[in-house]
Short mmCIF file of C-alpha atoms and ligand atoms in Angstrom, two decimals:
data_model
loop_
_atom_site.label_atom_id
_atom_site.label_comp_id
_atom_site.label_asym_id
_atom_site.label_seq_id
_atom_site.Cartn_x
_atom_site.Cartn_y
_atom_site.Cartn_z
CA MET Y 1 -43.86 -68.38 -89.11
CA THR Y 2 -47.38 -69.77 -89.30
CA ARG Y 3 -50.05 -68.60 -86.91
CA GLU Y 4 -50.10 -72.08 -85.38
CA ALA Y 5 -46.34 -72.02 -84.71
CA ASN Y 6 -46.63 -68.51 -83.32
CA ARG Y 7 -49.34 -69.60 -80.91
CA SER Y 8 -47.37 -72.60 -79.65
CA LYS Y 9 -44.31 -70.37 -79.19
CA HIS Y 10 -46.36 -67.98 -77.06
CA SER Y 11 -47.88 -70.77 -75.02
CA LEU Y 12 -44.39 -72.18 -74.37
CA ALA Y 13 -43.19 -68.73 -73.28
CA SER Y 14 -46.10 -68.49 -70.85
CA ARG Y 15 -45.00 -71.70 -69.15
CA VAL Y 16 -41.18 -71.48 -69.23
CA TYR Y 17 -38.51 -68.81 -69.55
CA VAL Y 18 -37.20 -69.94 -72.93
CA PRO Y 19 -33.70 -68.30 -72.77
CA ALA Y 20 -32.95 -70.39 -69.65
CA LEU Y 21 -33.45 -73.50 -71.76
CA SER Y 22 -30.58 -72.34 -73.98
CA ILE Y 23 -28.18 -72.46 -71.03
CA ALA Y 24 -29.38 -75.97 -70.20
CA ALA Y 25 -29.06 -76.90 -73.88
CA VAL Y 26 -25.44 -75.67 -74.02
CA GLY Y 27 -24.72 -77.83 -70.98
CA VAL Y 28 -26.40 -80.89 -72.50
CA VAL Y 29 -24.65 -80.46 -75.87
CA LEU Y 30 -21.26 -80.02 -74.20
CA VAL Y 31 -21.71 -83.08 -72.01
CA GLY Y 32 -22.86 -85.01 -75.11
CA ILE Y 33 -19.73 -84.00 -77.04
CA GLY Y 34 -17.53 -84.99 -74.11
CA TRP Y 35 -19.30 -88.32 -73.74
CA ALA Y 36 -19.00 -89.09 -77.45
CA SER Y 37 -15.30 -88.19 -77.51
CA ARG Y 38 -14.60 -90.22 -74.35
CA TRP Y 39 -13.72 -86.94 -72.61
CA GLY Y 40 -10.87 -86.31 -75.05
CA GLY Y 41 -8.96 -89.24 -73.59
CA ALA Y 42 -8.87 -87.60 -70.15
CA ASN Y 43 -9.28 -89.59 -66.98
CA PHE Y 44 -12.84 -88.74 -65.86
CA ALA Y 45 -12.65 -90.61 -62.56
CA GLY Y 46 -9.25 -89.13 -61.72
CA SER Y 47 -10.42 -85.57 -62.48
CA MET Y 48 -13.52 -86.16 -60.37
CA ALA Y 49 -11.41 -87.37 -57.46
CA SER Y 50 -9.29 -84.18 -57.68
CA LEU Y 51 -12.34 -81.92 -57.70
CA ARG Y 52 -13.84 -83.87 -54.79
CA VAL Y 53 -10.67 -83.07 -52.85
CA VAL Y 54 -11.18 -79.37 -53.63
CA VAL Y 55 -14.92 -79.34 -52.81
CA SER Y 56 -15.13 -81.73 -49.89
CA GLY Y 57 -11.69 -83.20 -49.17
CA PRO Y 58 -10.39 -83.47 -45.60
CA LEU Y 59 -8.40 -80.22 -45.84
CA THR Y 60 -11.38 -78.33 -47.30
CA LEU Y 61 -13.67 -79.68 -44.54
CA ALA Y 62 -11.10 -78.69 -41.91
CA ILE Y 63 -10.79 -75.19 -43.42
CA ILE Y 64 -14.58 -74.81 -43.53
CA GLY Y 65 -14.77 -76.07 -39.93
CA VAL Y 66 -12.28 -73.43 -38.80
CA PHE Y 67 -14.19 -70.72 -40.68
CA LEU Y 68 -17.47 -71.81 -39.07
CA VAL Y 69 -15.84 -71.35 -35.65
CA VAL Y 70 -14.28 -68.00 -36.64
CA GLU Y 71 -17.68 -66.63 -37.69
CA ARG Y 72 -19.11 -67.55 -34.27
CA VAL Y 73 -16.21 -65.78 -32.52
CA ARG Y 74 -16.25 -62.59 -34.60
CA PRO Y 75 -19.70 -62.40 -36.21
CA ALA Y 76 -20.73 -59.52 -38.43
CA GLN Y 77 -24.36 -60.22 -37.45
CA GLN Y 78 -25.53 -62.15 -34.37
CA ARG Y 79 -27.49 -65.27 -35.44
CA PRO Y 80 -28.58 -68.60 -34.01
CA VAL Y 81 -26.19 -71.52 -34.62
CA PHE Y 82 -28.77 -73.23 -36.82
CA ALA Y 83 -30.24 -70.23 -38.64
CA ARG Y 84 -32.59 -71.17 -41.49
CA GLY Y 85 -30.18 -69.93 -44.12
CA TYR Y 86 -27.42 -72.16 -42.73
CA ARG Y 87 -29.62 -75.25 -42.98
CA GLN Y 88 -30.65 -74.34 -46.52
CA ASP Y 89 -27.06 -73.80 -47.62
CA LEU Y 90 -26.17 -77.17 -46.13
CA LEU Y 91 -28.50 -78.68 -48.76
CA TYR Y 92 -26.51 -76.87 -51.46
CA THR Y 93 -23.27 -78.11 -49.91
CA VAL Y 94 -24.50 -81.70 -50.20
CA LEU Y 95 -25.70 -81.05 -53.76
CA ASN Y 96 -22.25 -79.74 -54.71
CA ALA Y 97 -20.33 -82.56 -53.07
CA THR Y 98 -22.48 -85.16 -54.86
CA LEU Y 99 -24.09 -84.21 -58.19
CA VAL Y 100 -22.33 -80.95 -59.04
CA VAL Y 101 -18.83 -82.47 -58.95
CA PRO Y 102 -19.44 -84.91 -61.86
CA LEU Y 103 -21.37 -82.23 -63.77
CA VAL Y 104 -18.51 -79.73 -63.49
CA ILE Y 105 -15.95 -82.36 -64.50
CA ALA Y 106 -18.06 -83.36 -67.51
CA LEU Y 107 -18.40 -79.70 -68.56
CA THR Y 108 -14.70 -78.99 -67.95
CA LEU Y 109 -13.38 -81.96 -69.93
CA SER Y 110 -15.88 -81.39 -72.74
CA PHE Y 111 -15.08 -77.69 -72.96
CA SER Y 112 -11.37 -78.47 -73.05
CA GLU Y 113 -11.93 -81.02 -75.80
CA VAL Y 114 -14.00 -78.55 -77.86
CA VAL Y 115 -11.27 -75.90 -77.52
CA HIS Y 116 -8.55 -78.39 -78.53
CA ARG Y 117 -10.56 -79.42 -81.58
CA THR Y 118 -11.83 -76.06 -82.79
CA VAL Y 119 -8.99 -73.65 -81.94
CA PRO Y 120 -5.94 -75.88 -81.39
CA TRP Y 121 -3.57 -72.98 -82.20
CA ILE Y 122 -4.37 -71.22 -78.90
CA VAL Y 123 -2.79 -74.08 -76.97
CA LEU Y 124 0.85 -73.11 -76.49
CA ALA Y 125 3.76 -75.50 -76.59
CA ARG Y 126 6.27 -75.58 -73.75
CA ILE Y 127 8.21 -72.32 -73.58
CA GLY Y 128 11.61 -73.35 -72.24
CA THR Y 129 12.48 -69.96 -70.79
CA VAL Y 130 9.33 -69.65 -68.67
CA PRO Y 131 9.64 -71.24 -65.23
CA ARG Y 132 6.66 -73.36 -64.14
CA TRP Y 133 5.87 -71.18 -61.13
CA ALA Y 134 5.54 -68.14 -63.44
CA ALA Y 135 3.13 -70.00 -65.74
CA ILE Y 136 1.09 -71.08 -62.71
CA ALA Y 137 0.99 -67.50 -61.43
CA VAL Y 138 -0.21 -66.25 -64.83
CA ILE Y 139 -2.89 -68.97 -65.03
CA PHE Y 140 -4.07 -68.17 -61.51
CA ILE Y 141 -4.31 -64.41 -62.05
CA ALA Y 142 -5.90 -64.74 -65.51
CA MET Y 143 -8.43 -67.29 -64.20
CA ASP Y 144 -9.39 -64.97 -61.35
CA GLY Y 145 -9.76 -62.10 -63.84
CA LEU Y 146 -12.01 -64.15 -66.11
CA ASN Y 147 -14.08 -65.27 -63.12
CA TRP Y 148 -14.52 -61.58 -62.30
CA PHE Y 149 -15.62 -60.84 -65.87
CA VAL Y 150 -18.10 -63.75 -66.00
CA HIS Y 151 -19.47 -62.68 -62.63
CA LEU Y 152 -20.12 -59.23 -64.09
CA THR Y 153 -21.95 -60.78 -67.05
CA ASN Y 154 -23.98 -62.83 -64.55
CA HIS Y 155 -25.26 -59.49 -63.27
CA ARG Y 156 -25.71 -57.85 -66.64
CA VAL Y 157 -27.20 -60.56 -68.87
CA ARG Y 158 -30.71 -61.33 -67.77
CA VAL Y 159 -30.71 -65.05 -68.51
CA LEU Y 160 -27.50 -65.48 -66.50
CA TRP Y 161 -28.87 -63.35 -63.70
CA ARG Y 162 -31.83 -65.70 -63.40
CA PHE Y 163 -29.37 -68.46 -62.50
CA HIS Y 164 -27.14 -66.23 -60.36
CA GLU Y 165 -29.88 -64.60 -58.28
CA LEU Y 166 -30.13 -67.73 -56.13
CA HIS Y 167 -26.65 -66.96 -54.78
CA HIS Y 168 -27.76 -63.42 -53.92
CA SER Y 169 -30.99 -64.48 -52.25
CA GLN Y 170 -29.22 -65.55 -49.04
CA GLU Y 171 -30.19 -63.40 -46.07
CA ASP Y 172 -28.17 -65.41 -43.50
CA MET Y 173 -24.80 -65.54 -45.23
CA SER Y 174 -22.21 -68.01 -43.99
CA VAL Y 175 -19.19 -69.90 -45.30
CA LEU Y 176 -21.61 -72.42 -46.85
CA THR Y 177 -23.21 -69.71 -49.02
CA VAL Y 178 -20.32 -70.29 -51.44
CA PHE Y 179 -22.19 -73.49 -52.39
CA ARG Y 180 -25.54 -71.74 -52.85
CA THR Y 181 -25.31 -71.59 -56.63
CA HIS Y 182 -27.41 -73.04 -59.40
CA PRO Y 183 -25.59 -76.06 -60.93
CA LEU Y 184 -26.06 -74.66 -64.45
CA ILE Y 185 -24.26 -71.39 -63.61
CA HIS Y 186 -21.03 -73.35 -64.14
CA VAL Y 187 -21.72 -73.27 -67.89
CA SER Y 188 -21.06 -69.53 -67.82
CA TYR Y 189 -17.75 -69.91 -65.95
CA LEU Y 190 -16.20 -72.32 -68.45
CA ILE Y 191 -14.25 -69.56 -70.20
CA ALA Y 192 -12.24 -69.11 -67.00
CA LEU Y 193 -10.63 -72.46 -67.88
CA LEU Y 194 -8.97 -70.94 -70.95
CA PRO Y 195 -5.71 -69.74 -69.31
CA GLY Y 196 -5.19 -73.24 -67.91
CA ILE Y 197 -5.83 -74.82 -71.33
CA VAL Y 198 -3.59 -72.35 -73.19
CA LEU Y 199 -0.67 -72.78 -70.79
CA LEU Y 200 -1.14 -76.44 -69.85
CA ALA Y 201 2.23 -77.49 -71.30
CA ASN Y 202 3.93 -74.84 -69.18
CA GLY Y 203 2.26 -75.52 -65.85
CA ALA Y 204 -0.99 -76.57 -64.22
CA LEU Y 205 -2.69 -75.26 -61.11
CA PRO Y 206 -1.86 -77.64 -58.26
CA THR Y 207 -4.89 -79.06 -56.45
CA MET Y 208 -3.59 -77.43 -53.26
CA LEU Y 209 -3.74 -73.99 -54.87
CA LEU Y 210 -7.34 -74.66 -55.92
CA VAL Y 211 -8.17 -75.70 -52.33
CA ILE Y 212 -6.71 -72.40 -51.10
CA TYR Y 213 -8.59 -70.49 -53.82
CA GLY Y 214 -11.83 -72.20 -52.82
CA GLY Y 215 -11.05 -71.43 -49.19
CA VAL Y 216 -10.62 -67.71 -49.89
CA VAL Y 217 -13.88 -67.60 -51.87
CA ALA Y 218 -15.72 -69.54 -49.15
CA PHE Y 219 -14.36 -67.32 -46.38
CA ALA Y 220 -15.46 -64.23 -48.30
CA HIS Y 221 -19.04 -65.42 -47.69
CA SER Y 222 -18.65 -65.98 -43.97
CA ASN Y 223 -20.53 -63.99 -41.38
CA THR Y 224 -17.22 -62.73 -40.00
CA ASN Y 225 -16.35 -59.16 -39.23
CA LEU Y 226 -12.95 -59.16 -40.86
CA GLY Y 227 -11.43 -56.84 -43.44
CA PHE Y 228 -7.85 -58.20 -43.62
CA GLY Y 229 -6.30 -54.77 -42.83
CA PRO Y 230 -3.91 -53.61 -45.58
CA LEU Y 231 -4.15 -57.05 -47.24
CA GLY Y 232 -7.84 -56.28 -47.83
CA ARG Y 233 -6.68 -54.02 -50.66
CA ILE Y 234 -5.47 -57.11 -52.52
CA PHE Y 235 -7.51 -60.06 -51.27
CA VAL Y 236 -11.30 -60.32 -51.03
CA SER Y 237 -12.29 -60.26 -47.36
CA PRO Y 238 -15.70 -61.11 -45.86
CA ASN Y 239 -16.34 -57.41 -45.21
CA PHE Y 240 -15.50 -56.62 -48.85
CA HIS Y 241 -17.63 -59.35 -50.44
CA ARG Y 242 -20.62 -58.67 -48.14
CA ILE Y 243 -21.01 -55.33 -49.92
CA HIS Y 244 -21.58 -57.31 -53.12
CA HIS Y 245 -24.51 -59.07 -51.39
CA LYS Y 246 -25.87 -55.89 -49.78
CA LEU Y 247 -29.66 -55.90 -49.65
CA ASP Y 248 -30.04 -52.34 -50.87
CA GLY Y 249 -27.39 -52.83 -53.58
CA PRO Y 250 -25.91 -52.11 -56.01
CA GLN Y 251 -24.67 -55.65 -56.45
CA ASP Y 252 -22.47 -55.15 -59.50
CA VAL Y 253 -19.63 -53.85 -57.34
CA ASN Y 254 -16.99 -55.96 -55.52
CA LEU Y 255 -17.35 -58.80 -58.00
CA GLY Y 256 -13.89 -60.23 -57.29
CA PHE Y 257 -13.41 -63.88 -56.34
CA ALA Y 258 -10.03 -63.84 -54.61
CA LEU Y 259 -8.32 -60.63 -55.77
CA THR Y 260 -9.72 -57.11 -55.46
CA ILE Y 261 -7.50 -55.79 -58.26
CA TRP Y 262 -10.13 -56.29 -60.98
CA ASP Y 263 -12.72 -54.25 -59.10
CA GLN Y 264 -10.16 -51.53 -58.53
CA LEU Y 265 -9.03 -51.60 -62.15
CA PHE Y 266 -12.58 -51.19 -63.43
CA HIS Y 267 -13.70 -48.76 -60.71
CA ARG Y 268 -16.05 -51.20 -59.07
CA ALA Y 269 -14.35 -51.54 -55.71
CA VAL Y 270 -16.25 -50.32 -52.67
CA PHE Y 271 -14.20 -50.87 -49.53
CA PRO Y 272 -15.90 -51.62 -46.20
CA THR Y 273 -17.04 -48.99 -43.76
CA GLU Y 274 -18.71 -49.29 -40.33
CA GLU Y 275 -22.06 -49.05 -42.09
CA THR Y 276 -21.41 -51.86 -44.57
CA ILE Y 277 -19.86 -54.38 -42.14
CA ARG Y 278 -23.15 -55.32 -40.45
CA THR Y 279 -25.34 -54.72 -43.49
CA ASP Y 280 -28.29 -56.96 -44.34
CA THR Y 281 -27.95 -59.14 -47.41
CA GLY Y 282 -30.40 -60.64 -49.88
CA LEU Y 283 -32.65 -59.38 -52.65
CA PRO Y 284 -35.12 -56.53 -52.17
CA GLY Y 285 -38.71 -57.73 -52.43
CA ARG Y 286 -37.64 -61.38 -52.43
CA PRO Y 287 -38.17 -62.05 -56.16
CA LEU Y 288 -37.02 -65.63 -55.49
CA VAL Y 289 -38.63 -67.80 -52.83
CA VAL Y 290 -36.39 -67.99 -49.74
CA GLU Y 291 -36.39 -70.17 -46.65
CA GLN Y 292 -36.83 -67.13 -44.39
CA GLU Y 293 -40.13 -66.19 -46.03
CA ALA Y 294 -42.83 -68.43 -44.59
CA GLU Y 295 -43.68 -69.31 -41.00
CA GLN Y 296 -42.14 -72.74 -41.58
CA PRO Y 297 -38.81 -72.96 -43.45
CA ARG Y 298 -39.94 -75.93 -45.64
CA HIS Y 299 -36.33 -76.47 -46.70
CA LEU Y 300 -36.80 -79.17 -49.33
CA ARG Y 301 -39.78 -77.54 -51.02
CA VAL Y 302 -37.97 -74.19 -51.16
CA PHE Y 303 -34.80 -75.94 -52.39
CA ALA Y 304 -36.71 -77.49 -55.32
CA ALA Y 305 -38.46 -74.19 -56.09
CA GLN Y 306 -35.14 -72.31 -56.07
CA LEU Y 307 -33.58 -74.75 -58.54
CA VAL Y 308 -36.57 -74.60 -60.90
CA ALA Y 309 -36.92 -70.81 -60.61
CA PRO Y 310 -34.68 -69.79 -63.57
CA PHE Y 311 -36.98 -71.73 -65.92
CA ARG Y 312 -40.17 -70.15 -64.67
CA PRO Y 313 -41.76 -67.45 -66.86
CA MET Y 314 -40.46 -63.96 -66.34
CA ASN Y 315 -42.37 -61.71 -64.03
CA GLU Y 316 -41.42 -58.75 -66.24
CA ASP Y 317 -39.76 -55.85 -64.40
CA ALA Y 318 -39.81 -57.54 -61.00
CA ASN Y 319 -36.82 -59.70 -61.71
CA LEU Y 320 -33.99 -57.38 -62.60
CA PRO Y 321 -30.61 -57.43 -60.90
CA SER Y 322 -29.65 -54.49 -58.81
CA VAL Y 323 -26.99 -52.54 -60.73
CA ARG Y 324 -25.40 -49.16 -60.52
CA SER Y 325 -27.38 -46.62 -62.44
CA GLY Y 326 -25.15 -43.54 -62.46
CA THR Y 327 -22.82 -42.12 -65.07
CA ARG Y 328 -20.80 -39.82 -62.86
CA ARG Y 329 -17.13 -39.15 -63.23
CA SER Y 330 -14.57 -41.36 -61.54
CA GLY Y 331 -13.23 -40.48 -58.12
CA ALA Y 332 -16.60 -40.88 -56.50
CA VAL Y 333 -15.76 -44.47 -55.61
CA ASP Y 334 -12.90 -43.25 -53.45
CA GLN Y 335 -15.32 -40.94 -51.74
CA ALA Y 336 -17.71 -43.80 -51.08
CA THR Y 337 -14.98 -46.09 -49.83
CA ARG Y 338 -13.85 -43.52 -47.34
CA GLY Y 339 -17.35 -43.50 -45.92
CA LEU Y 340 -18.13 -40.01 -47.19
CA ALA Y 341 -21.04 -41.14 -49.32
CA PRO Y 342 -24.45 -41.41 -47.65
CA PRO Y 343 -25.40 -45.04 -46.86
CA GLY Y 344 -26.93 -46.82 -49.80
CA ASP Y 345 -26.06 -44.00 -52.14
CA VAL Y 346 -23.07 -45.60 -53.79
CA THR Y 347 -25.20 -46.49 -56.79
CA VAL Y 348 -25.30 -43.14 -58.42
CA ARG Y 349 -21.87 -41.99 -57.40
CA VAL Y 350 -19.59 -44.16 -59.43
CA SER Y 351 -18.25 -43.99 -62.93
CA VAL Y 352 -19.30 -46.47 -65.57
CA LYS Y 353 -16.66 -45.52 -68.08
CA GLU Y 354 -16.07 -49.26 -68.62
CA GLY Y 355 -19.39 -49.22 -70.44
CA ALA Y 356 -18.14 -51.92 -72.80
CA PHE Y 357 -19.31 -54.43 -70.24
CA THR Y 358 -22.79 -53.07 -69.82
ZN1 ZN N 1 -22.98 -61.68 -57.81
ZN1 ZN N 2 -21.06 -64.22 -53.21
#
């Protein structure tokens, strides 16, 4: 590389975080491929209508409405009705219901088309002996598992973390925090579509199931003191997911979307205790600008800054995700989940024998 090229590379790196551009580039290329292939013959408008039903259809709005009431009745933390965080997450809700829906459909159809073209052999034909409900169950569980895995990579791969940290920056969590995500983070979740593509001839997830899935994930973010009793060992409850957002971390535990089985399988489950139920959430030191920071909330300005943030130059060590740092033997998680571990000390007490992911 010439000295001139080297200099321009350095000056670019001083103005933008170059790896973040690669995520945007993947998105642009995918959308371009989809556009050029006419979305593989799929019905773009029809797919968009289905996703709109999931994100902001009447049933989804009713479910969110009920959750918003439930979190007032049984709050984990007492907060004003119009807390700053709630207003900010309302902006993300509008963003999702408008611009994010077509983006996700474009990415989904393009990704599906690329898979069909490049690795057509992974798409299975109809297996006569497999009932549809069984194929749907397999797709659902595999999709949830892949979502779990991508979520872990969001915490472990720095460029992905820069897009994911927005979700973790919320200090006033509510049902609407489910929408507080960077639009480009959806690029990383595309692989969770694979089970649905592979088994499409055998069954497809009904829109209603996706509405329920979205409802469970949304409710997990609500400010509700609820652990689901024995069902909390299988399904992600608000008290379980809040530990994932805990201010004093670690945040690479309780990564599950709807099912807790993946966290249990990989020794990352930390079940709620009295101490964790009312815990504060957010990021220590506020590496990302948040609406709670200044005297005035300045919602729109903060909103723009939060969306641009992943592309801003790295502030070296100040921007790392909070992850578990210990290498202790397994069994310690059980201790922590029973409330025997000192508060905030879960980090160093859990096993990382699944080091393949780190
Ligand atoms: Zn996370
Ligand atoms: Zn979350």
